[in-house]
Amino acid sequence: MTHDAFNFASLLPLGQGTELVESLYSYALRLAHAHSIRPNTFVQTFGPLTGQNQRTAAGWTEQLHDTSFSGCGAGTLAWVNFLGRKTGVAGLGQLTTLCWGHTLTRRGSGASVRKWCPHCLDDSLAHGAPYTQLAWTIGIVTACPVHECKLETACAHCDNGRTATGRAAKRFAFSAPGVCGGCDGWLGAYDARDRGLAPRGVEAATGHEESIAAQVASVLAKPLEEGESLSAYRVLDAAASRYFGSSMVALAQWLGLNKSTVHGWMKGTVVPELGRLVELSLKLRMPLRDLLVGNVAALPDTLIEKS
């Protein structure tokens, strides 16, 4: 049987429809494991069948382990379509940011380093299927709102993921979800071989970091649907009208931004970068998703000055 005729196991995505939705990267790693294939061999074998431009073996491996694998690029779409055909599983695009386009990844919002929550990895291991979350691929997400801790970027066993100067390295590959590609060590807080041992400590996150992560995760839980579009300008226009007597200048002052920036946002000609959108949603005390799709009904009746 040729590779082209080979079909994969119908592996179901994990956490779909929730804030803990799996990433496409994690799904590909689990699929490789289900067929007893090393991830690098998996991507080198099947990458050429995805319809993308040909790459070297190292090039395919680099694509798989790049932090943008679950993003919104053409390569991501090619893998979504290919894996969907070969597994018969629909909706794999929900394991990526494809439906949101570059809104969640543009201008530095895409993660430049691999991140994970050790406690979430332990939880998924306890349920029998370790996996990594899509939210961890978003640059401004640095914390886990479930466990109130910071996301980690380096292996606690071999320090893989950290440069000689102590910075987070740009390259970090898993050999399986939650397993370090450098030493095959488990990246959770517990010792995978002896759950009876106390978990190692994980740095606590700030409340603000948790709020940002929660807002982004809530968006990923419910992808953009048919008939919905990115319409944050509607909320901004309504906010100016409701709180500031339709004064765009007053709204800009309240946001602490120059009026030309806010003018572009309100006209819909400029889409704010994700960090700005999250801060705006927190300031307006409304869900980020409602802001993105222009749900004016989610605006509070009055502003809370201490927001």
mmCIF file of N, CA, C and O in Angstrom, residues 13 69 75 79 82 88 117 127 141 155 161 178 200 217-218 229 239-240 276 279 288 292 297 304:
data_model
loop_
_atom_site.group_PDB
_atom_site.id
_atom_site.type_symbol
_atom_site.label_atom_id
_atom_site.label_comp_id
_atom_site.label_asym_id
_atom_site.label_seq_id
_atom_site.Cartn_x
_atom_site.Cartn_y
_atom_site.Cartn_z
ATOM 1 N N PRO A 13 -10.257 14.786 18.383
ATOM 2 C CA PRO A 13 -9.570 15.874 19.085
ATOM 3 C C PRO A 13 -10.027 15.949 20.534
ATOM 4 O O PRO A 13 -11.150 15.560 20.867
ATOM 5 N N PHE A 69 2.617 26.134 13.767
ATOM 6 C CA PHE A 69 1.994 24.977 13.116
ATOM 7 C C PHE A 69 0.477 24.975 13.307
ATOM 8 O O PHE A 69 -0.269 24.536 12.427
ATOM 9 N N GLY A 75 0.323 26.634 5.314
ATOM 10 C CA GLY A 75 0.791 25.315 5.713
ATOM 11 C C GLY A 75 -0.169 24.657 6.697
ATOM 12 O O GLY A 75 -0.439 23.454 6.614
ATOM 13 N N TRP A 79 -2.340 21.093 6.202
ATOM 14 C CA TRP A 79 -2.337 19.970 7.135
ATOM 15 C C TRP A 79 -3.740 19.664 7.643
ATOM 16 O O TRP A 79 -4.107 18.493 7.829
ATOM 17 N N PHE A 82 -5.487 17.791 4.840
ATOM 18 C CA PHE A 82 -4.904 16.461 4.651
ATOM 19 C C PHE A 82 -5.288 15.516 5.792
ATOM 20 O O PHE A 82 -5.757 14.390 5.550
ATOM 21 N N GLY A 88 -10.827 11.118 8.469
ATOM 22 C CA GLY A 88 -12.284 11.157 8.400
ATOM 23 C C GLY A 88 -12.890 11.978 9.517
ATOM 24 O O GLY A 88 -14.100 11.939 9.749
ATOM 25 N N CYS A 117 1.383 24.313 30.496
ATOM 26 C CA CYS A 117 1.059 24.321 31.924
ATOM 27 C C CYS A 117 1.340 22.921 32.467
ATOM 28 O O CYS A 117 0.689 21.958 32.055
ATOM 29 N N HIS A 127 -6.063 11.407 32.855
ATOM 30 C CA HIS A 127 -7.240 10.967 32.107
ATOM 31 C C HIS A 127 -6.859 10.082 30.919
ATOM 32 O O HIS A 127 -7.720 9.729 30.109
ATOM 33 N N VAL A 141 -0.532 34.827 25.788
ATOM 34 C CA VAL A 141 -0.958 33.911 26.847
ATOM 35 C C VAL A 141 0.279 33.372 27.547
ATOM 36 O O VAL A 141 1.076 32.636 26.963
ATOM 37 N N CYS A 155 12.414 22.542 29.911
ATOM 38 C CA CYS A 155 12.312 21.244 30.581
ATOM 39 C C CYS A 155 12.975 21.317 31.956
ATOM 40 O O CYS A 155 14.112 21.777 32.086
ATOM 41 N N GLY A 161 15.056 24.173 26.008
ATOM 42 C CA GLY A 161 14.138 25.294 25.903
ATOM 43 C C GLY A 161 14.688 26.569 26.506
ATOM 44 O O GLY A 161 14.048 27.612 26.463
ATOM 45 N N GLY A 178 3.613 16.688 25.899
ATOM 46 C CA GLY A 178 4.069 16.724 27.282
ATOM 47 C C GLY A 178 5.382 16.032 27.546
ATOM 48 O O GLY A 178 5.823 15.954 28.697
ATOM 49 N N ARG A 200 6.440 19.127 41.915
ATOM 50 C CA ARG A 200 7.391 20.229 42.063
ATOM 51 C C ARG A 200 6.634 21.551 41.996
ATOM 52 O O ARG A 200 5.513 21.637 41.479
ATOM 53 N N ALA A 217 -8.602 32.175 25.789
ATOM 54 C CA ALA A 217 -9.092 30.799 25.766
ATOM 55 C C ALA A 217 -10.583 30.741 25.472
ATOM 56 O O ALA A 217 -11.052 29.836 24.768
ATOM 57 N N SER A 218 -11.337 31.723 25.973
ATOM 58 C CA SER A 218 -12.784 31.727 25.725
ATOM 59 C C SER A 218 -13.094 31.938 24.246
ATOM 60 O O SER A 218 -14.098 31.439 23.732
ATOM 61 N N SER A 229 -18.439 38.017 11.794
ATOM 62 C CA SER A 229 -17.232 38.613 11.228
ATOM 63 C C SER A 229 -16.556 39.454 12.290
ATOM 64 O O SER A 229 -17.146 39.792 13.324
ATOM 65 N N ALA A 239 -19.670 52.263 22.365
ATOM 66 C CA ALA A 239 -19.085 52.720 23.621
ATOM 67 C C ALA A 239 -18.923 54.236 23.628
ATOM 68 O O ALA A 239 -19.213 54.906 24.628
ATOM 69 N N ALA A 240 -18.463 54.776 22.509
ATOM 70 C CA ALA A 240 -18.323 56.235 22.409
ATOM 71 C C ALA A 240 -19.670 56.908 22.575
ATOM 72 O O ALA A 240 -19.801 57.931 23.263
ATOM 73 N N ARG A 276 -4.100 44.731 22.376
ATOM 74 C CA ARG A 276 -4.986 45.882 22.546
ATOM 75 C C ARG A 276 -6.430 45.434 22.734
ATOM 76 O O ARG A 276 -7.177 45.974 23.550
ATOM 77 N N GLU A 279 -6.933 44.003 26.262
ATOM 78 C CA GLU A 279 -6.968 45.085 27.254
ATOM 79 C C GLU A 279 -8.278 45.863 27.170
ATOM 80 O O GLU A 279 -8.844 46.258 28.194
ATOM 81 N N LEU A 288 -14.059 38.924 25.446
ATOM 82 C CA LEU A 288 -13.284 39.250 24.255
ATOM 83 C C LEU A 288 -14.016 38.821 22.989
ATOM 84 O O LEU A 288 -14.008 39.540 21.986
ATOM 85 N N LEU A 292 -14.881 41.030 19.680
ATOM 86 C CA LEU A 292 -14.394 40.705 18.342
ATOM 87 C C LEU A 292 -15.507 40.659 17.304
ATOM 88 O O LEU A 292 -15.343 41.114 16.176
ATOM 89 N N ALA A 297 -24.628 44.284 22.581
ATOM 90 C CA ALA A 297 -25.476 43.962 23.733
ATOM 91 C C ALA A 297 -24.659 43.554 24.952
ATOM 92 O O ALA A 297 -25.158 43.598 26.082
ATOM 93 N N ILE A 304 -17.198 51.264 34.603
ATOM 94 C CA ILE A 304 -16.669 51.150 35.953
ATOM 95 C C ILE A 304 -15.321 51.854 35.934
ATOM 96 O O ILE A 304 -14.382 51.396 35.277
#
